[in-house]
Amino acid sequence: MKKIETTCVHGGYVPGNGEPRQTPIIQSTTFKYNTSEDMAKLFDLEASGYFYSRLQNPTCDNVAAKIAQLEGGSAAMLTSSGQAANFFAVFNIATCGDHVVASSTIYGGTYNLFAVTMKKMGVEFTFVAPDCTEKELNAAFRPNTKAVFGETIANPAVVVLDIEKFAKAAHAHGVPLIIDNTFATPINCRPIEWGADIVTHSTTKYMDGHGAAVGGAIVDSGKFDWMAHADKFPGLCEPDDSYHGIVYAKKFGKEGAFITKATAQLMRDFGAVQSPQSAFILNLGLESLHVRMQRHCENAQKMAEFLQSHPNVEWVTYCGLKSDKCYDLGQKYLKNGSCGVLSFGVKGGRKAAEEVMKHFSLIPIETHVADARSCCLHPASATHRQMNDEELVRAGVRPELIRLSVGIENIDDLIADVKQALDALGK
Ligand SMILES: *Cc1c(COP(=O)(O)O)cnc(C)c1O
């Protein structure tokens, strides 16, 4: 096993003698075969190979393989977005009539997917506070619970999840833990090492890192024993009529069942593919992920310390600060740094926050985060505007919260911009 920095550069695609050095963009919808028998084997999942890029594409597979190596997983797939990744990861095991336990401080888009859209599909969610007691967490489970879901570092609340606590509860109830590792990236945390079974990403964020391509990924640890809980997971442990009765957990084992099923059924039917062009761009981002994450964390730490010292700032949330309620969890799960995203509350509440937002000059307002370029957002008036104040507080997003995504620019320039915006308050 190579060190992670080397995997960022060399993982996935391995060229043969005389082949392209960079992973080729296989911009082809379809693949040619000489006999119908060759093709039939692919359709029956009897042989592996490419036939149509909605199911699999070599460029996407090369990049997925790199992400699997980075996370220490057994298999991975790319999706068109992080939303598609989280939807597939959950829907692959929880369908109509099932139930899922999720941390309440998750990304607004994921909350909506779970609480509104998947609810309409018949999947129910119970949301628990990430800092709930083990007793409270265990009480959220039902006989029809099929998974537990959380984010390593929640977007935008930037609270750190106690992954081991959630994994322990999930496994005690015979279900897998799904962790969205978008903000930490495998550079700073590898959730599988702490007990997570499935890891998801919005690759739109740090993995791409340049605001260039929307995308997602799902990684399977290959560790969850589906057959040991066959009654809970009929989709994996009973015959699939749409593939001549194959049983995914038997045919592809612990290592391959989850991703094969998600590809063969969900990607086939929903078609949320990442384009080969986007996968190529994502791979360029992955090649420098380790270097960028280090700078993001260094800059964010300095920014957090500056904010803490400014008289117009009420509070700062960043687990690198000793005063942060997640400092200890950060020291445990994110030893080398957490991410470039932090949040702070301006003195004077929602109105003051709106005022400060008007004065940023170098740092623009964007719904985006985790980009090489710094950006900021006031979630209460943007991404979270469909939530009322009570829901906002429960999701860990106070009305005065400003989310700052610290980029890889020179930190002195960034601090100067934030300082002049804060100094302008009330003037
Ligand atoms: C952005 C984000 C998503 C959604 O990803 P998209 O690529 O925008 O669809 C999911 N989870 C987290 C933690 C995110 O930050």
CSV table of N, CA and C in Angstrom, one decimal, residues 239-387:
chain,number,residue,atom,x,y,z
A,239,PRO,N,-32.6,-13.2,-5.2
A,239,PRO,CA,-32.4,-13.1,-6.7
A,239,PRO,C,-33.0,-11.8,-7.3
A,240,ASP,N,-32.2,-11.2,-8.3
A,240,ASP,CA,-32.6,-10.1,-9.0
A,240,ASP,C,-33.2,-10.6,-10.3
A,241,ASP,N,-34.5,-10.4,-10.5
A,241,ASP,CA,-35.2,-10.9,-11.7
A,241,ASP,C,-34.8,-10.2,-12.9
A,242,SER,N,-34.3,-9.0,-12.8
A,242,SER,CA,-33.9,-8.2,-14.0
A,242,SER,C,-32.5,-8.7,-14.5
A,243,TYR,N,-31.8,-9.6,-13.7
A,243,TYR,CA,-30.6,-10.2,-14.2
A,243,TYR,C,-30.6,-11.7,-14.0
A,244,HIS,N,-31.7,-12.3,-14.5
A,244,HIS,CA,-31.8,-13.8,-14.5
A,244,HIS,C,-31.6,-14.4,-13.1
A,245,GLY,N,-32.0,-13.7,-12.1
A,245,GLY,CA,-32.0,-14.2,-10.8
A,245,GLY,C,-30.6,-14.3,-10.1
A,246,ILE,N,-29.7,-13.4,-10.5
A,246,ILE,CA,-28.4,-13.5,-9.7
A,246,ILE,C,-28.6,-12.9,-8.3
A,247,VAL,N,-27.8,-13.3,-7.4
A,247,VAL,CA,-27.8,-12.8,-6.0
A,247,VAL,C,-26.5,-12.0,-5.8
A,248,TYR,N,-26.6,-10.7,-5.7
A,248,TYR,CA,-25.4,-9.9,-5.7
A,248,TYR,C,-24.5,-10.2,-4.6
A,249,ALA,N,-25.0,-10.4,-3.4
A,249,ALA,CA,-24.1,-10.7,-2.3
A,249,ALA,C,-23.4,-12.0,-2.4
A,250,LYS,N,-24.0,-13.0,-3.2
A,250,LYS,CA,-23.3,-14.3,-3.4
A,250,LYS,C,-22.3,-14.2,-4.6
A,251,LYS,N,-22.8,-13.6,-5.7
A,251,LYS,CA,-22.0,-13.6,-6.9
A,251,LYS,C,-20.8,-12.7,-6.8
A,252,PHE,N,-21.0,-11.5,-6.1
A,252,PHE,CA,-19.9,-10.5,-6.1
A,252,PHE,C,-19.3,-10.3,-4.7
A,253,GLY,N,-19.8,-11.1,-3.7
A,253,GLY,CA,-19.2,-11.1,-2.4
A,253,GLY,C,-19.3,-9.7,-1.7
A,254,LYS,N,-18.8,-9.7,-0.5
A,254,LYS,CA,-18.8,-8.5,0.3
A,254,LYS,C,-18.2,-7.3,-0.4
A,255,GLU,N,-17.1,-7.6,-1.2
A,255,GLU,CA,-16.3,-6.6,-1.8
A,255,GLU,C,-17.0,-5.9,-3.0
A,256,GLY,N,-17.8,-6.7,-3.7
A,256,GLY,CA,-18.3,-6.1,-4.9
A,256,GLY,C,-19.8,-5.9,-5.0
A,257,ALA,N,-20.6,-6.5,-4.0
A,257,ALA,CA,-22.1,-6.6,-4.2
A,257,ALA,C,-22.7,-5.2,-4.2
A,258,PHE,N,-22.3,-4.3,-3.3
A,258,PHE,CA,-23.0,-3.0,-3.2
A,258,PHE,C,-22.9,-2.2,-4.4
A,259,ILE,N,-21.6,-2.0,-4.9
A,259,ILE,CA,-21.4,-1.1,-6.1
A,259,ILE,C,-22.0,-1.8,-7.4
A,260,THR,N,-21.9,-3.1,-7.5
A,260,THR,CA,-22.4,-3.8,-8.7
A,260,THR,C,-23.9,-3.6,-8.7
A,261,LYS,N,-24.6,-3.7,-7.6
A,261,LYS,CA,-26.0,-3.6,-7.6
A,261,LYS,C,-26.4,-2.1,-7.9
A,262,ALA,N,-25.7,-1.2,-7.3
A,262,ALA,CA,-26.0,0.3,-7.5
A,262,ALA,C,-25.8,0.6,-9.0
A,263,THR,N,-24.8,0.0,-9.6
A,263,THR,CA,-24.5,0.3,-11.0
A,263,THR,C,-25.6,-0.4,-11.9
A,264,ALA,N,-25.8,-1.7,-11.7
A,264,ALA,CA,-26.6,-2.5,-12.5
A,264,ALA,C,-28.1,-2.1,-12.4
A,265,GLN,N,-28.5,-1.7,-11.2
A,265,GLN,CA,-29.9,-1.3,-11.1
A,265,GLN,C,-30.1,0.2,-11.1
A,266,LEU,N,-29.5,0.9,-10.2
A,266,LEU,CA,-29.8,2.3,-10.0
A,266,LEU,C,-29.2,3.1,-11.2
A,267,MET,N,-28.0,2.9,-11.5
A,267,MET,CA,-27.4,3.7,-12.7
A,267,MET,C,-28.2,3.3,-14.0
A,268,ARG,N,-28.5,2.0,-14.1
A,268,ARG,CA,-29.2,1.6,-15.3
A,268,ARG,C,-30.6,2.4,-15.4
A,269,ASP,N,-31.3,2.4,-14.3
A,269,ASP,CA,-32.6,3.0,-14.3
A,269,ASP,C,-32.7,4.5,-14.1
A,270,PHE,N,-31.8,5.1,-13.3
A,270,PHE,CA,-31.9,6.5,-13.1
A,270,PHE,C,-30.9,7.3,-14.0
A,271,GLY,N,-29.8,6.7,-14.4
A,271,GLY,CA,-28.9,7.3,-15.4
A,271,GLY,C,-28.1,8.5,-14.9
A,272,ALA,N,-27.9,8.6,-13.6
A,272,ALA,CA,-27.1,9.8,-13.1
A,272,ALA,C,-25.6,9.6,-13.3
A,273,VAL,N,-25.2,9.5,-14.6
A,273,VAL,CA,-23.8,9.3,-14.8
A,273,VAL,C,-22.9,10.5,-14.8
A,274,GLN,N,-21.7,10.4,-14.5
A,274,GLN,CA,-20.7,11.4,-14.6
A,274,GLN,C,-20.1,11.3,-16.0
A,275,SER,N,-19.9,12.4,-16.7
A,275,SER,CA,-19.4,12.3,-18.1
A,275,SER,C,-17.9,12.0,-18.0
A,276,PRO,N,-17.3,11.3,-19.0
A,276,PRO,CA,-15.9,11.1,-19.0
A,276,PRO,C,-15.1,12.3,-19.0
A,277,GLN,N,-15.6,13.4,-19.6
A,277,GLN,CA,-14.9,14.7,-19.6
A,277,GLN,C,-14.8,15.2,-18.1
A,278,SER,N,-15.9,15.1,-17.4
A,278,SER,CA,-15.9,15.6,-16.0
A,278,SER,C,-15.0,14.7,-15.1
A,279,ALA,N,-15.0,13.4,-15.4
A,279,ALA,CA,-14.2,12.5,-14.6
A,279,ALA,C,-12.7,12.9,-14.9
A,280,PHE,N,-12.3,13.2,-16.1
A,280,PHE,CA,-11.0,13.6,-16.4
A,280,PHE,C,-10.6,14.9,-15.6
A,281,ILE,N,-11.5,15.9,-15.5
A,281,ILE,CA,-11.2,17.1,-14.8
A,281,ILE,C,-11.1,16.8,-13.3
A,282,LEU,N,-12.0,15.9,-12.8
A,282,LEU,CA,-11.9,15.5,-11.4
A,282,LEU,C,-10.6,14.8,-11.1
A,283,ASN,N,-10.1,14.0,-12.0
A,283,ASN,CA,-8.8,13.4,-11.8
A,283,ASN,C,-7.7,14.4,-11.7
A,284,LEU,N,-7.7,15.5,-12.5
A,284,LEU,CA,-6.7,16.5,-12.4
A,284,LEU,C,-6.7,17.1,-11.0
A,285,GLY,N,-7.9,17.3,-10.4
A,285,GLY,CA,-8.1,17.8,-9.1
A,285,GLY,C,-7.5,16.8,-8.1
A,286,LEU,N,-7.8,15.6,-8.2
A,286,LEU,CA,-7.3,14.6,-7.3
A,286,LEU,C,-5.8,14.5,-7.2
A,287,GLU,N,-5.1,14.8,-8.4
A,287,GLU,CA,-3.7,14.8,-8.4
A,287,GLU,C,-3.0,15.8,-7.4
A,288,SER,N,-3.7,16.8,-7.1
A,288,SER,CA,-3.1,17.8,-6.2
A,288,SER,C,-3.9,17.9,-4.9
A,289,LEU,N,-4.8,17.0,-4.6
A,289,LEU,CA,-5.7,17.1,-3.5
A,289,LEU,C,-4.9,17.2,-2.1
A,290,HIS,N,-3.9,16.4,-2.0
A,290,HIS,CA,-3.1,16.4,-0.8
A,290,HIS,C,-2.4,17.7,-0.5
A,291,VAL,N,-1.9,18.4,-1.6
A,291,VAL,CA,-1.2,19.6,-1.4
A,291,VAL,C,-2.2,20.7,-1.1
A,292,ARG,N,-3.3,20.7,-1.8
A,292,ARG,CA,-4.3,21.8,-1.6
A,292,ARG,C,-4.9,21.7,-0.2
A,293,MET,N,-5.3,20.5,0.3
A,293,MET,CA,-5.9,20.3,1.6
A,293,MET,C,-5.0,20.9,2.7
A,294,GLN,N,-3.7,20.7,2.6
A,294,GLN,CA,-2.8,21.1,3.6
A,294,GLN,C,-2.9,22.7,3.7
A,295,ARG,N,-2.9,23.4,2.5
A,295,ARG,CA,-3.0,24.8,2.5
A,295,ARG,C,-4.3,25.3,3.0
A,296,HIS,N,-5.4,24.6,2.5
A,296,HIS,CA,-6.7,25.0,3.0
A,296,HIS,C,-6.8,25.0,4.5
A,297,CYS,N,-6.3,24.0,5.1
A,297,CYS,CA,-6.3,23.8,6.6
A,297,CYS,C,-5.5,24.9,7.3
A,298,GLU,N,-4.3,25.1,6.8
A,298,GLU,CA,-3.4,26.1,7.3
A,298,GLU,C,-4.0,27.5,7.3
A,299,ASN,N,-4.6,27.9,6.1
A,299,ASN,CA,-5.2,29.2,6.0
A,299,ASN,C,-6.5,29.3,6.9
A,300,ALA,N,-7.3,28.2,6.9
A,300,ALA,CA,-8.5,28.3,7.7
A,300,ALA,C,-8.2,28.4,9.2
A,301,GLN,N,-7.1,27.7,9.7
A,301,GLN,CA,-6.7,27.8,11.1
A,301,GLN,C,-6.4,29.3,11.4
A,302,LYS,N,-5.6,29.9,10.5
A,302,LYS,CA,-5.2,31.3,10.8
A,302,LYS,C,-6.4,32.2,10.7
A,303,MET,N,-7.3,32.0,9.8
A,303,MET,CA,-8.5,32.8,9.6
A,303,MET,C,-9.4,32.7,10.9
A,304,ALA,N,-9.5,31.4,11.4
A,304,ALA,CA,-10.4,31.2,12.6
A,304,ALA,C,-9.8,31.9,13.8
A,305,GLU,N,-8.5,31.9,13.9
A,305,GLU,CA,-7.8,32.6,15.0
A,305,GLU,C,-8.0,34.1,14.9
A,306,PHE,N,-7.9,34.6,13.7
A,306,PHE,CA,-8.1,36.1,13.5
A,306,PHE,C,-9.6,36.4,13.8
A,307,LEU,N,-10.5,35.7,13.3
A,307,LEU,CA,-12.0,36.0,13.6
A,307,LEU,C,-12.2,36.0,15.1
A,308,GLN,N,-11.7,35.0,15.8
A,308,GLN,CA,-11.9,34.9,17.2
A,308,GLN,C,-11.4,36.2,17.9
A,309,SER,N,-10.4,36.8,17.4
A,309,SER,CA,-9.9,38.0,18.1
A,309,SER,C,-10.6,39.3,17.6
A,310,HIS,N,-11.5,39.2,16.7
A,310,HIS,CA,-12.2,40.5,16.2
A,310,HIS,C,-13.4,40.8,17.1
A,311,PRO,N,-13.4,42.1,17.5
A,311,PRO,CA,-14.5,42.5,18.4
A,311,PRO,C,-15.9,42.4,17.9
A,312,ASN,N,-16.1,42.4,16.5
A,312,ASN,CA,-17.5,42.3,16.0
A,312,ASN,C,-17.9,40.9,15.7
A,313,VAL,N,-17.1,39.9,16.2
A,313,VAL,CA,-17.4,38.5,16.0
A,313,VAL,C,-17.9,37.9,17.3
A,314,GLU,N,-19.1,37.3,17.3
A,314,GLU,CA,-19.7,36.7,18.5
A,314,GLU,C,-19.1,35.3,18.8
A,315,TRP,N,-19.0,34.5,17.7
A,315,TRP,CA,-18.5,33.1,17.9
A,315,TRP,C,-17.9,32.6,16.6
A,316,VAL,N,-17.0,31.6,16.7
A,316,VAL,CA,-16.4,31.0,15.6
A,316,VAL,C,-16.5,29.5,15.7
A,317,THR,N,-16.9,28.8,14.7
A,317,THR,CA,-16.9,27.3,14.7
A,317,THR,C,-15.8,26.8,13.8
A,318,TYR,N,-14.8,26.2,14.4
A,318,TYR,CA,-13.8,25.5,13.6
A,318,TYR,C,-13.1,24.6,14.5
A,319,CYS,N,-13.1,23.3,14.2
A,319,CYS,CA,-12.6,22.3,15.2
A,319,CYS,C,-11.1,22.4,15.5
A,320,GLY,N,-10.4,23.3,14.7
A,320,GLY,CA,-9.0,23.5,15.0
A,320,GLY,C,-8.8,24.5,16.2
A,321,LEU,N,-9.9,25.1,16.6
A,321,LEU,CA,-9.8,26.1,17.8
A,321,LEU,C,-9.9,25.3,19.1
A,322,LYS,N,-9.1,25.6,20.0
A,322,LYS,CA,-9.2,24.8,21.3
A,322,LYS,C,-10.5,25.1,22.0
A,323,SER,N,-11.1,26.2,21.8
A,323,SER,CA,-12.4,26.6,22.4
A,323,SER,C,-13.6,25.9,21.7
A,324,ASP,N,-13.4,25.3,20.6
A,324,ASP,CA,-14.5,24.7,19.8
A,324,ASP,C,-15.0,23.4,20.5
A,325,LYS,N,-16.4,23.3,20.4
A,325,LYS,CA,-17.0,22.1,21.1
A,325,LYS,C,-16.6,20.8,20.4
A,326,CYS,N,-16.1,20.9,19.2
A,326,CYS,CA,-15.6,19.7,18.5
A,326,CYS,C,-14.1,19.5,18.5
A,327,TYR,N,-13.4,20.3,19.3
A,327,TYR,CA,-11.9,20.2,19.3
A,327,TYR,C,-11.4,18.8,19.5
A,328,ASP,N,-12.0,18.2,20.6
A,328,ASP,CA,-11.5,16.8,20.9
A,328,ASP,C,-11.8,15.8,19.8
A,329,LEU,N,-13.0,15.9,19.3
A,329,LEU,CA,-13.4,15.0,18.1
A,329,LEU,C,-12.5,15.3,17.0
A,330,GLY,N,-12.2,16.5,16.7
A,330,GLY,CA,-11.2,16.9,15.7
A,330,GLY,C,-9.9,16.3,15.9
A,331,GLN,N,-9.4,16.4,17.1
A,331,GLN,CA,-8.1,15.8,17.4
A,331,GLN,C,-8.0,14.3,17.2
A,332,LYS,N,-9.2,13.7,17.4
A,332,LYS,CA,-9.3,12.2,17.2
A,332,LYS,C,-9.4,11.8,15.7
A,333,TYR,N,-10.4,12.4,15.0
A,333,TYR,CA,-10.7,12.0,13.7
A,333,TYR,C,-9.9,12.8,12.6
A,334,LEU,N,-9.4,14.0,12.9
A,334,LEU,CA,-8.9,14.8,11.9
A,334,LEU,C,-7.5,15.4,12.4
A,335,LYS,N,-6.6,14.5,12.7
A,335,LYS,CA,-5.3,14.9,13.3
A,335,LYS,C,-4.5,15.9,12.4
A,336,ASN,N,-4.6,15.7,11.1
A,336,ASN,CA,-3.8,16.5,10.2
A,336,ASN,C,-4.5,17.8,9.8
A,337,GLY,N,-5.7,18.0,10.3
A,337,GLY,CA,-6.4,19.2,9.9
A,337,GLY,C,-7.8,18.7,9.4
A,338,SER,N,-8.8,19.7,9.4
A,338,SER,CA,-10.1,19.3,9.1
A,338,SER,C,-10.5,19.7,7.6
A,339,CYS,N,-10.7,21.0,7.4
A,339,CYS,CA,-11.0,21.4,6.0
A,339,CYS,C,-10.8,22.9,6.0
A,340,GLY,N,-11.2,23.6,4.9
A,340,GLY,CA,-11.0,25.0,4.8
A,340,GLY,C,-12.3,25.8,5.1
A,341,VAL,N,-13.3,25.0,5.5
A,341,VAL,CA,-14.6,25.7,5.7
A,341,VAL,C,-14.8,26.0,7.2
A,342,LEU,N,-15.2,27.2,7.6
A,342,LEU,CA,-15.5,27.5,8.9
A,342,LEU,C,-16.7,28.4,8.9
A,343,SER,N,-17.3,28.5,10.1
A,343,SER,CA,-18.4,29.5,10.2
A,343,SER,C,-18.3,30.4,11.4
A,344,PHE,N,-18.9,31.5,11.3
A,344,PHE,CA,-18.8,32.5,12.4
A,344,PHE,C,-20.1,33.3,12.5
A,345,GLY,N,-20.4,33.8,13.7
A,345,GLY,CA,-21.5,34.6,13.9
A,345,GLY,C,-21.1,36.0,14.2
A,346,VAL,N,-21.8,36.9,13.4
A,346,VAL,CA,-21.4,38.4,13.6
A,346,VAL,C,-22.3,38.9,14.8
A,347,LYS,N,-21.7,39.7,15.6
A,347,LYS,CA,-22.5,40.4,16.7
A,347,LYS,C,-23.6,41.2,16.1
A,348,GLY,N,-24.8,41.1,16.5
A,348,GLY,CA,-25.9,41.8,15.9
A,348,GLY,C,-26.9,41.0,15.1
A,349,GLY,N,-26.6,39.7,15.1
A,349,GLY,CA,-27.6,38.7,14.5
A,349,GLY,C,-27.7,38.8,13.0
A,350,ARG,N,-28.9,38.4,12.5
A,350,ARG,CA,-29.1,38.2,11.1
A,350,ARG,C,-28.8,39.5,10.3
A,351,LYS,N,-29.3,40.7,10.8
A,351,LYS,CA,-29.1,41.9,10.1
A,351,LYS,C,-27.6,42.3,9.9
A,352,ALA,N,-26.9,42.1,11.0
A,352,ALA,CA,-25.4,42.4,11.0
A,352,ALA,C,-24.7,41.5,10.0
A,353,ALA,N,-25.1,40.2,10.0
A,353,ALA,CA,-24.5,39.3,9.0
A,353,ALA,C,-24.8,39.7,7.6
A,354,GLU,N,-26.0,40.1,7.3
A,354,GLU,CA,-26.3,40.6,6.0
A,354,GLU,C,-25.5,41.8,5.6
A,355,GLU,N,-25.2,42.7,6.6
A,355,GLU,CA,-24.4,43.9,6.4
A,355,GLU,C,-23.0,43.5,6.0
A,356,VAL,N,-22.4,42.6,6.8
A,356,VAL,CA,-21.0,42.3,6.6
A,356,VAL,C,-20.8,41.7,5.2
A,357,MET,N,-21.8,40.9,4.8
A,357,MET,CA,-21.8,40.2,3.4
A,357,MET,C,-21.6,41.2,2.3
A,358,LYS,N,-22.2,42.4,2.5
A,358,LYS,CA,-22.1,43.5,1.5
A,358,LYS,C,-20.7,44.0,1.3
A,359,HIS,N,-19.9,43.9,2.3
A,359,HIS,CA,-18.6,44.5,2.3
A,359,HIS,C,-17.4,43.7,1.9
A,360,PHE,N,-17.6,42.4,1.7
A,360,PHE,CA,-16.5,41.5,1.2
A,360,PHE,C,-16.1,42.0,-0.2
A,361,SER,N,-14.8,42.0,-0.5
A,361,SER,CA,-14.4,42.4,-1.8
A,361,SER,C,-13.7,41.4,-2.6
A,362,LEU,N,-12.6,40.8,-2.0
A,362,LEU,CA,-11.8,39.7,-2.6
A,362,LEU,C,-12.6,38.4,-2.6
A,363,ILE,N,-13.4,38.3,-1.5
A,363,ILE,CA,-14.1,37.0,-1.2
A,363,ILE,C,-15.6,37.2,-1.7
A,364,PRO,N,-15.9,36.5,-2.8
A,364,PRO,CA,-17.3,36.7,-3.3
A,364,PRO,C,-18.3,35.8,-2.6
A,365,ILE,N,-19.6,36.1,-2.9
A,365,ILE,CA,-20.7,35.3,-2.4
A,365,ILE,C,-21.0,34.2,-3.4
A,366,GLU,N,-20.9,33.0,-2.9
A,366,GLU,CA,-21.2,31.8,-3.8
A,366,GLU,C,-21.9,30.8,-2.9
A,367,THR,N,-22.7,30.0,-3.6
A,367,THR,CA,-23.3,28.8,-2.9
A,367,THR,C,-22.3,27.7,-2.8
A,368,HIS,N,-21.2,27.9,-3.5
A,368,HIS,CA,-20.1,26.9,-3.5
A,368,HIS,C,-19.3,26.9,-2.3
A,369,VAL,N,-18.6,25.8,-2.0
A,369,VAL,CA,-17.5,25.8,-1.0
A,369,VAL,C,-16.4,24.9,-1.5
A,370,ALA,N,-15.3,24.9,-0.7
A,370,ALA,CA,-14.3,23.9,-0.9
A,370,ALA,C,-13.6,24.0,-2.3
A,371,ASP,N,-13.3,25.3,-2.6
A,371,ASP,CA,-12.8,25.6,-3.9
A,371,ASP,C,-11.4,26.3,-3.6
A,372,ALA,N,-10.5,26.2,-4.6
A,372,ALA,CA,-9.2,26.9,-4.5
A,372,ALA,C,-9.4,28.4,-4.2
A,373,ARG,N,-10.5,29.0,-4.7
A,373,ARG,CA,-10.8,30.4,-4.4
A,373,ARG,C,-11.7,30.5,-3.2
A,374,SER,N,-11.4,31.4,-2.3
A,374,SER,CA,-12.2,31.6,-1.2
A,374,SER,C,-13.6,32.1,-1.6
A,375,CYS,N,-14.6,31.8,-0.8
A,375,CYS,CA,-15.9,32.4,-1.0
A,375,CYS,C,-16.7,32.3,0.3
A,376,CYS,N,-17.8,33.0,0.3
A,376,CYS,CA,-18.6,33.1,1.5
A,376,CYS,C,-20.1,33.0,1.2
A,377,LEU,N,-20.9,32.7,2.3
A,377,LEU,CA,-22.3,32.6,2.1
A,377,LEU,C,-23.0,32.8,3.4
A,378,HIS,N,-24.2,33.4,3.3
A,378,HIS,CA,-25.1,33.6,4.5
A,378,HIS,C,-26.2,32.6,4.3
A,379,PRO,N,-26.1,31.4,4.9
A,379,PRO,CA,-27.1,30.3,4.5
A,379,PRO,C,-28.5,30.7,4.8
A,380,ALA,N,-28.8,31.4,5.9
A,380,ALA,CA,-30.2,31.7,6.2
A,380,ALA,C,-30.9,32.5,5.1
A,381,SER,N,-30.1,33.3,4.3
A,381,SER,CA,-30.8,34.0,3.2
A,381,SER,C,-30.5,33.3,1.9
A,382,ALA,N,-29.9,32.1,1.9
A,382,ALA,CA,-29.6,31.4,0.6
A,382,ALA,C,-30.0,30.0,0.6
A,383,THR,N,-29.0,29.1,0.9
A,383,THR,CA,-29.2,27.6,0.8
A,383,THR,C,-30.3,27.1,1.7
A,384,HIS,N,-30.4,27.8,2.9
A,384,HIS,CA,-31.4,27.3,3.9
A,384,HIS,C,-32.6,28.1,4.1
A,385,ARG,N,-32.9,28.9,3.0
A,385,ARG,CA,-34.0,29.9,3.2
A,385,ARG,C,-35.4,29.2,3.3
A,386,GLN,N,-35.5,27.9,2.9
A,386,GLN,CA,-36.8,27.2,3.1
A,386,GLN,C,-37.0,26.7,4.5
A,387,MET,N,-36.0,26.9,5.4
A,387,MET,CA,-36.2,26.4,6.7
A,387,MET,C,-36.6,27.6,7.6
